PDB file of C-alpha atoms in Angstrom:
ATOM      1  CA  UNK S 171     -47.878  10.513 -45.750  1.00  0.00           C
ATOM      2  CA  UNK S 172     -46.411   7.044 -45.456  1.00  0.00           C
ATOM      3  CA  UNK S 173     -42.948   8.462 -46.230  1.00  0.00           C
ATOM      4  CA  UNK S 174     -43.353  11.069 -43.493  1.00  0.00           C
ATOM      5  CA  UNK S 175     -44.339   8.392 -40.989  1.00  0.00           C
ATOM      6  CA  UNK S 176     -41.392   6.208 -42.014  1.00  0.00           C
ATOM      7  CA  UNK S 177     -38.981   9.127 -41.657  1.00  0.00           C
ATOM      8  CA  UNK S 178     -40.424   9.997 -38.247  1.00  0.00           C
ATOM      9  CA  UNK S 179     -40.078   6.393 -37.102  1.00  0.00           C
ATOM     10  CA  UNK S 180     -36.507   6.241 -38.400  1.00  0.00           C
ATOM     11  CA  UNK S 181     -35.640   9.476 -36.597  1.00  0.00           C
ATOM     12  CA  UNK S 182     -37.238   8.171 -33.410  1.00  0.00           C
ATOM     13  CA  UNK S 183     -35.227   4.956 -33.643  1.00  0.00           C
ATOM     14  CA  UNK S 184     -32.007   6.942 -34.164  1.00  0.00           C
ATOM     15  CA  UNK S 185     -32.758   9.141 -31.135  1.00  0.00           C
ATOM     16  CA  UNK S 186     -33.630   6.119 -28.991  1.00  0.00           C
ATOM     17  CA  UNK S 187     -30.432   4.410 -30.136  1.00  0.00           C
ATOM     18  CA  UNK S 188     -28.353   7.457 -29.231  1.00  0.00           C
ATOM     19  CA  UNK S 189     -30.041   7.705 -25.822  1.00  0.00           C
ATOM     20  CA  UNK S 190     -29.447   4.026 -25.115  1.00  0.00           C
ATOM     21  CA  UNK S 191     -25.823   4.343 -26.218  1.00  0.00           C
ATOM     22  CA  UNK S 192     -25.230   7.368 -23.943  1.00  0.00           C
ATOM     23  CA  UNK S 193     -26.942   5.565 -21.076  1.00  0.00           C
ATOM     24  CA  UNK S 194     -24.809   2.458 -21.559  1.00  0.00           C
ATOM     25  CA  UNK S 195     -21.644   4.579 -21.738  1.00  0.00           C
ATOM     26  CA  UNK S 196     -22.640   6.439 -18.552  1.00  0.00           C
ATOM     27  CA  UNK S 197     -23.315   3.160 -16.723  1.00  0.00           C
ATOM     28  CA  UNK S 198     -19.976   1.793 -17.920  1.00  0.00           C
ATOM     29  CA  UNK S 199     -18.129   4.880 -16.636  1.00  0.00           C
ATOM     30  CA  UNK S 200     -19.926   4.644 -13.294  1.00  0.00           C
ATOM     31  CA  UNK S 201     -19.124   0.946 -12.984  1.00  0.00           C
ATOM     32  CA  UNK S 202     -15.476   1.525 -13.925  1.00  0.00           C
ATOM     33  CA  UNK S 203     -15.175   4.406 -11.451  1.00  0.00           C
ATOM     34  CA  UNK S 204     -16.661   2.276  -8.671  1.00  0.00           C
ATOM     35  CA  UNK S 205     -14.370  -0.641  -9.499  1.00  0.00           C
ATOM     36  CA  UNK S 206     -11.302   1.614  -9.515  1.00  0.00           C
ATOM     37  CA  UNK S 207     -12.337   3.233  -6.212  1.00  0.00           C
ATOM     38  CA  UNK S 208     -12.893  -0.175  -4.617  1.00  0.00           C
ATOM     39  CA  UNK S 209      -9.577  -1.461  -5.973  1.00  0.00           C
ATOM     40  CA  UNK S 210      -7.771   1.601  -4.603  1.00  0.00           C
ATOM     41  CA  UNK S 211      -9.179   1.026  -1.119  1.00  0.00           C
ATOM     42  CA  UNK S 212      -8.240  -2.640  -1.331  1.00  0.00           C
ATOM     43  CA  UNK S 213      -4.739  -1.683  -2.498  1.00  0.00           C
ATOM     44  CA  UNK S 214      -4.315   0.567   0.536  1.00  0.00           C
ATOM     45  CA  UNK S 215      -5.424  -2.229   2.841  1.00  0.00           C
ATOM     46  CA  UNK S 216      -3.043  -4.618   1.079  1.00  0.00           C
ATOM     47  CA  UNK S 217      -0.182  -2.153   1.472  1.00  0.00           C
ATOM     48  CA  UNK S 218      -0.758  -1.691   5.191  1.00  0.00           C
ATOM     49  CA  UNK S 219      -1.138  -5.420   5.833  1.00  0.00           C
ATOM     50  CA  UNK S 220       1.905  -6.366   3.734  1.00  0.00           C
ATOM     51  CA  UNK S 221       3.987  -3.848   5.669  1.00  0.00           C
ATOM     52  CA  UNK S 222       2.900  -5.412   8.951  1.00  0.00           C
ATOM     53  CA  UNK S 223       3.558  -8.925   7.611  1.00  0.00           C
ATOM     54  CA  UNK S 224       7.044  -7.863   6.483  1.00  0.00           C
ATOM     55  CA  UNK S 225       7.805  -6.254   9.851  1.00  0.00           C
ATOM     56  CA  UNK S 226       7.056  -9.495  11.672  1.00  0.00           C
ATOM     57  CA  UNK S 227       8.712 -11.693   9.070  1.00  0.00           C
ATOM     58  CA  UNK S 228      11.962 -12.370  10.927  1.00  0.00           C
ATOM     59  CA  UNK S 229      10.469 -12.651  14.438  1.00  0.00           C
ATOM     60  CA  UNK S 230      10.283 -16.163  15.849  1.00  0.00           C
ATOM     61  CA  UNK S 231       8.485 -15.671  19.187  1.00  0.00           C
ATOM     62  CA  UNK S 232       5.035 -17.185  19.594  1.00  0.00           C
ATOM     63  CA  UNK S 233       3.135 -13.873  19.699  1.00  0.00           C
ATOM     64  CA  UNK S 234       4.781 -12.535  16.518  1.00  0.00           C
ATOM     65  CA  UNK S 235       4.321 -15.819  14.663  1.00  0.00           C
ATOM     66  CA  UNK S 236       0.647 -15.955  15.610  1.00  0.00           C
ATOM     67  CA  UNK S 237       0.081 -12.342  14.524  1.00  0.00           C
ATOM     68  CA  UNK S 238       1.964 -12.929  11.259  1.00  0.00           C
ATOM     69  CA  UNK S 239      -0.160 -15.994  10.478  1.00  0.00           C
ATOM     70  CA  UNK S 240      -3.332 -13.976  11.088  1.00  0.00           C
ATOM     71  CA  UNK S 241      -2.046 -11.292   8.706  1.00  0.00           C
ATOM     72  CA  UNK S 242      -1.272 -13.957   6.088  1.00  0.00           C
ATOM     73  CA  UNK S 243      -4.866 -15.219   6.243  1.00  0.00           C
ATOM     74  CA  UNK S 244      -6.103 -11.666   5.843  1.00  0.00           C
ATOM     75  CA  UNK S 245      -3.849 -11.195   2.829  1.00  0.00           C
ATOM     76  CA  UNK S 246      -5.211 -14.419   1.324  1.00  0.00           C
ATOM     77  CA  UNK S 247      -8.681 -12.842   1.373  1.00  0.00           C
ATOM     78  CA  UNK S 248      -7.494  -9.464   0.068  1.00  0.00           C
ATOM     79  CA  UNK S 249      -5.674 -10.988  -2.916  1.00  0.00           C
ATOM     80  CA  UNK S 250      -8.683 -13.154  -3.835  1.00  0.00           C
ATOM     81  CA  UNK S 251     -10.196 -12.079  -7.186  1.00  0.00           C
ATOM     82  CA  UNK S 252      -7.703  -9.225  -7.562  1.00  0.00           C
ATOM     83  CA  UNK S 253      -9.070  -7.235 -10.568  1.00  0.00           C
ATOM     84  CA  UNK S 254      -5.665  -6.088 -11.745  1.00  0.00           C
ATOM     85  CA  UNK S 255      -5.589  -7.517 -15.284  1.00  0.00           C
ATOM     86  CA  UNK S 256      -9.152  -6.340 -16.035  1.00  0.00           C
ATOM     87  CA  UNK S 257      -8.157  -2.786 -15.050  1.00  0.00           C
ATOM     88  CA  UNK S 258      -4.794  -2.964 -16.856  1.00  0.00           C
ATOM     89  CA  UNK S 259      -3.007  -3.154 -13.504  1.00  0.00           C
ATOM     90  CA  UNK S 260      -0.160  -5.479 -12.529  1.00  0.00           C
ATOM     91  CA  UNK S 261      -1.307  -9.023 -11.581  1.00  0.00           C
ATOM     92  CA  UNK S 262       0.391  -8.753  -8.182  1.00  0.00           C
ATOM     93  CA  UNK S 263      -1.506 -11.602  -6.540  1.00  0.00           C
ATOM     94  CA  UNK S 264       0.676 -14.141  -8.365  1.00  0.00           C
ATOM     95  CA  UNK S 265       3.669 -13.181  -6.165  1.00  0.00           C
ATOM     96  CA  UNK S 266       1.863 -13.659  -2.851  1.00  0.00           C
ATOM     97  CA  UNK S 267       2.037 -17.501  -2.482  1.00  0.00           C
ATOM     98  CA  UNK S 268       5.846 -17.531  -2.518  1.00  0.00           C
ATOM     99  CA  UNK S 269       5.954 -14.553  -0.158  1.00  0.00           C
ATOM    100  CA  UNK S 270       3.605 -16.374   2.187  1.00  0.00           C
ATOM    101  CA  UNK S 271       5.965 -19.358   2.290  1.00  0.00           C
ATOM    102  CA  UNK S 272       8.997 -17.126   2.979  1.00  0.00           C
ATOM    103  CA  UNK S 273       7.784 -14.443   5.425  1.00  0.00           C
ATOM    104  CA  UNK S 274      11.363 -13.493   6.399  1.00  0.00           C
ATOM    105  CA  UNK S 275      12.244 -12.454   2.830  1.00  0.00           C
ATOM    106  CA  UNK S 276      12.394  -8.691   3.351  1.00  0.00           C
ATOM    107  CA  UNK S 277      13.553  -7.861  -0.184  1.00  0.00           C
ATOM    108  CA  UNK S 278      10.719  -9.849  -1.794  1.00  0.00           C
ATOM    109  CA  UNK S 279       8.185  -7.994   0.351  1.00  0.00           C
ATOM    110  CA  UNK S 280       9.720  -4.708  -0.759  1.00  0.00           C
ATOM    111  CA  UNK S 281       9.445  -5.651  -4.452  1.00  0.00           C
ATOM    112  CA  UNK S 282       5.721  -6.479  -4.149  1.00  0.00           C
ATOM    113  CA  UNK S 283       5.102  -3.330  -2.101  1.00  0.00           C
ATOM    114  CA  UNK S 284       6.924  -1.179  -4.676  1.00  0.00           C
ATOM    115  CA  UNK S 285       4.716  -2.605  -7.434  1.00  0.00           C
ATOM    116  CA  UNK S 286       1.638  -2.003  -5.258  1.00  0.00           C
ATOM    117  CA  UNK S 287       2.678   1.626  -4.729  1.00  0.00           C
ATOM    118  CA  UNK S 288       2.787   1.957  -8.517  1.00  0.00           C
ATOM    119  CA  UNK S 289      -0.763   0.596  -8.741  1.00  0.00           C
ATOM    120  CA  UNK S 290      -1.937   3.095  -6.094  1.00  0.00           C
ATOM    121  CA  UNK S 291      -0.366   5.983  -8.006  1.00  0.00           C
ATOM    122  CA  UNK S 292      -1.935   4.772 -11.251  1.00  0.00           C
ATOM    123  CA  UNK S 293      -5.404   4.547  -9.691  1.00  0.00           C
ATOM    124  CA  UNK S 294      -4.937   7.922  -7.983  1.00  0.00           C
ATOM    125  CA  UNK S 295      -4.172   9.541 -11.342  1.00  0.00           C
ATOM    126  CA  UNK S 296      -7.208   7.971 -13.029  1.00  0.00           C
ATOM    127  CA  UNK S 297      -9.614   8.908 -10.249  1.00  0.00           C
ATOM    128  CA  UNK S 298      -8.272  12.464  -9.972  1.00  0.00           C
ATOM    129  CA  UNK S 299      -8.930  12.963 -13.691  1.00  0.00           C
ATOM    130  CA  UNK S 300     -12.537  11.854 -13.188  1.00  0.00           C
ATOM    131  CA  UNK S 301     -13.423  13.263  -9.782  1.00  0.00           C
ATOM    132  CA  UNK S 302     -11.090  16.150  -9.015  1.00  0.00           C
ATOM    133  CA  UNK S 303      -8.326  16.661  -6.446  1.00  0.00           C
ATOM    134  CA  UNK S 304      -9.456  14.974  -3.151  1.00  0.00           C
ATOM    135  CA  UNK S 305      -7.034  12.080  -3.727  1.00  0.00           C
ATOM    136  CA  UNK S 306      -4.127  14.209  -4.932  1.00  0.00           C
ATOM    137  CA  UNK S 307      -0.986  13.415  -2.964  1.00  0.00           C
ATOM    138  CA  UNK S 308      -2.137   9.944  -1.905  1.00  0.00           C
ATOM    139  CA  UNK S 309       0.668   8.096  -3.679  1.00  0.00           C
ATOM    140  CA  UNK S 310       3.370  10.361  -2.243  1.00  0.00           C
ATOM    141  CA  UNK S 311       1.923  10.014   1.267  1.00  0.00           C
ATOM    142  CA  UNK S 312       1.956   6.229   0.859  1.00  0.00           C
ATOM    143  CA  UNK S 313       5.634   6.353  -0.076  1.00  0.00           C
ATOM    144  CA  UNK S 314       6.455   8.262   3.118  1.00  0.00           C
ATOM    145  CA  UNK S 315       4.520   5.641   5.089  1.00  0.00           C
ATOM    146  CA  UNK S 316       6.473   2.929   3.275  1.00  0.00           C
ATOM    147  CA  UNK S 317       9.745   4.560   4.363  1.00  0.00           C
ATOM    148  CA  UNK S 318       8.488   4.496   7.964  1.00  0.00           C
ATOM    149  CA  UNK S 319       7.273   0.906   7.677  1.00  0.00           C
ATOM    150  CA  UNK S 320      10.549  -0.177   6.087  1.00  0.00           C
ATOM    151  CA  UNK S 321      12.424   1.564   8.889  1.00  0.00           C
ATOM    152  CA  UNK S 322      10.316  -0.348  11.425  1.00  0.00           C
ATOM    153  CA  UNK S 323      10.964  -3.693   9.751  1.00  0.00           C
ATOM    154  CA  UNK S 324      14.730  -3.136   9.433  1.00  0.00           C
ATOM    155  CA  UNK S 325      15.023  -1.794  12.989  1.00  0.00           C
ATOM    156  CA  UNK S 326      13.225  -4.867  14.342  1.00  0.00           C
ATOM    157  CA  UNK S 327      15.688  -7.069  12.484  1.00  0.00           C
ATOM    158  CA  UNK S 328      18.682  -5.048  13.718  1.00  0.00           C
ATOM    159  CA  UNK S 329      17.426  -5.287  17.303  1.00  0.00           C
ATOM    160  CA  UNK S 330      17.793  -9.076  17.148  1.00  0.00           C
ATOM    161  CA  UNK S 331      21.588  -8.600  17.264  1.00  0.00           C
ATOM    162  CA  UNK S 332      23.825  -7.357  20.071  1.00  0.00           C
ATOM    163  CA  UNK S 333      25.052  -4.660  17.714  1.00  0.00           C
ATOM    164  CA  UNK S 334      23.420  -3.412  14.507  1.00  0.00           C
ATOM    165  CA  UNK S 335      25.077  -5.253  11.559  1.00  0.00           C
ATOM    166  CA  UNK S 336      26.890  -3.026   9.082  1.00  0.00           C
ATOM    167  CA  UNK S 337      24.561  -3.937   6.189  1.00  0.00           C
ATOM    168  CA  UNK S 338      21.504  -2.939   8.203  1.00  0.00           C
ATOM    169  CA  UNK S 339      23.296   0.188   9.426  1.00  0.00           C
ATOM    170  CA  UNK S 340      23.683   1.430   5.847  1.00  0.00           C
ATOM    171  CA  UNK S 341      20.004   0.869   5.041  1.00  0.00           C
ATOM    172  CA  UNK S 342      18.782   2.382   8.311  1.00  0.00           C
ATOM    173  CA  UNK S 343      20.989   5.475   7.974  1.00  0.00           C
ATOM    174  CA  UNK S 344      19.713   6.042   4.430  1.00  0.00           C
ATOM    175  CA  UNK S 345      16.082   5.839   5.573  1.00  0.00           C
ATOM    176  CA  UNK S 346      16.723   8.091   8.570  1.00  0.00           C
ATOM    177  CA  UNK S 347      18.324  10.728   6.329  1.00  0.00           C
ATOM    178  CA  UNK S 348      15.380  10.628   3.949  1.00  0.00           C
ATOM    179  CA  UNK S 349      12.816  10.860   6.756  1.00  0.00           C
ATOM    180  CA  UNK S 350      14.723  13.665   8.496  1.00  0.00           C
ATOM    181  CA  UNK S 351      13.825  16.113   5.699  1.00  0.00           C
ATOM    182  CA  UNK S 352      11.984  19.279   6.833  1.00  0.00           C
ATOM    183  CA  UNK S 353       8.213  18.987   7.056  1.00  0.00           C
ATOM    184  CA  UNK S 354       7.978  15.584   8.718  1.00  0.00           C
ATOM    185  CA  UNK S 355       7.571  17.013  12.211  1.00  0.00           C
ATOM    186  CA  UNK S 356       9.507  16.997  15.475  1.00  0.00           C
ATOM    187  CA  UNK S 357       7.994  13.750  16.865  1.00  0.00           C
ATOM    188  CA  UNK S 358       9.527  11.852  13.957  1.00  0.00           C
ATOM    189  CA  UNK S 359      12.869  13.644  14.271  1.00  0.00           C
ATOM    190  CA  UNK S 360      13.022  12.786  17.979  1.00  0.00           C
ATOM    191  CA  UNK S 361      12.234   9.159  17.218  1.00  0.00           C
ATOM    192  CA  UNK S 362      14.963   9.023  14.562  1.00  0.00           C
ATOM    193  CA  UNK S 363      17.496  10.421  17.018  1.00  0.00           C
ATOM    194  CA  UNK S 364      16.564   7.748  19.538  1.00  0.00           C
ATOM    195  CA  UNK S 365      16.937   4.977  16.938  1.00  0.00           C
ATOM    196  CA  UNK S 366      20.353   6.317  15.947  1.00  0.00           C
ATOM    197  CA  UNK S 367      21.578   6.608  19.554  1.00  0.00           C
ATOM    198  CA  UNK S 368      20.122   3.381  20.956  1.00  0.00           C
ATOM    199  CA  UNK S 369      20.298   1.045  17.974  1.00  0.00           C
ATOM    200  CA  UNK S 370      21.971   2.125  14.738  1.00  0.00           C
ATOM    201  CA  UNK S 371      25.138   3.746  16.160  1.00  0.00           C
ATOM    202  CA  UNK S 372      25.104   2.168  19.637  1.00  0.00           C
ATOM    203  CA  UNK S 373      28.081  -0.063  20.594  1.00  0.00           C
ATOM    204  CA  UNK S 374      25.439  -2.402  21.996  1.00  0.00           C
ATOM    205  CA  UNK S 375      21.768  -2.344  20.998  1.00  0.00           C
ATOM    206  CA  UNK S 376      19.550  -0.979  23.758  1.00  0.00           C
ATOM    207  CA  UNK S 377      16.268  -1.552  21.922  1.00  0.00           C
ATOM    208  CA  UNK S 378      14.449  -4.862  21.458  1.00  0.00           C
ATOM    209  CA  UNK S 379      12.358  -5.750  18.399  1.00  0.00           C
ATOM    210  CA  UNK S 380       9.186  -5.071  20.408  1.00  0.00           C
ATOM    211  CA  UNK S 381      10.596  -1.660  21.443  1.00  0.00           C
ATOM    212  CA  UNK S 382      11.132  -0.753  17.769  1.00  0.00           C
ATOM    213  CA  UNK S 383       7.608  -1.903  16.899  1.00  0.00           C
ATOM    214  CA  UNK S 384       6.126   0.121  19.764  1.00  0.00           C
ATOM    215  CA  UNK S 385       8.146   3.231  18.825  1.00  0.00           C
ATOM    216  CA  UNK S 386       7.224   3.383  15.154  1.00  0.00           C
ATOM    217  CA  UNK S 387       3.768   1.832  14.909  1.00  0.00           C
ATOM    218  CA  UNK S 388       1.769   4.747  16.481  1.00  0.00           C
ATOM    219  CA  UNK S 389       3.380   7.176  14.026  1.00  0.00           C
ATOM    220  CA  UNK S 390       2.624   4.869  11.099  1.00  0.00           C
ATOM    221  CA  UNK S 391      -0.979   4.341  12.236  1.00  0.00           C
ATOM    222  CA  UNK S 392      -1.469   8.114  12.566  1.00  0.00           C
ATOM    223  CA  UNK S 393      -0.150   8.516   9.017  1.00  0.00           C
ATOM    224  CA  UNK S 394      -2.662   5.989   7.725  1.00  0.00           C
ATOM    225  CA  UNK S 395      -5.526   7.816   9.423  1.00  0.00           C
ATOM    226  CA  UNK S 396      -4.421  11.073   7.806  1.00  0.00           C
ATOM    227  CA  UNK S 397      -4.188   9.818   4.218  1.00  0.00           C
ATOM    228  CA  UNK S 398      -6.066  11.861   1.554  1.00  0.00           C
ATOM    229  CA  UNK S 399      -9.462  10.368   0.777  1.00  0.00           C
ATOM    230  CA  UNK S 400      -9.647   8.223   3.926  1.00  0.00           C
TER     231      UNK S 400
END
């Protein structure tokens, strides 16, 4: 009798232990999923804000400087407590202080943004494995938006000169060729033609930095609104 009771108690303890273990594992998966989802949304916000900060980096007028400083303060908050290392993601926040001190460093912005795009693709892959296809294509869409944002930033820099410098011409032509691929829509193709005619190939630039910002920003904003999972 006593042996039967002991065996029953032992079995009950094993079953309770298994239930508690499964419950803990389920809670851990839920917590990890939530943390990855939150980090993905923060990464998207970081990407958009870094692109804007880069675009204004070389502008010296009061309005641009004020807007850039506001973006820098927003980025300070977004980088705070970045959970990258805990999620086996790149510790990107360590590069931000130097970038903040040198807002006109276009190449440094691009390096951080490229690493951030890698983080977005990594999180997209993890979340798609857990929750299905709603996020599929997010990373690729972000790369198209980065091409547009890079085009905006370079065009704004080129528009500061009487004629587009040869180094910027090469970069702008490359981006225009990439964005002119079929499937990107006629509004974009028309915009690219205007940039080529009035800035990139023009004997004298007929677009100002604010013109370039106004031309490209609505298209970029529309792309952000149409991202998968947003």
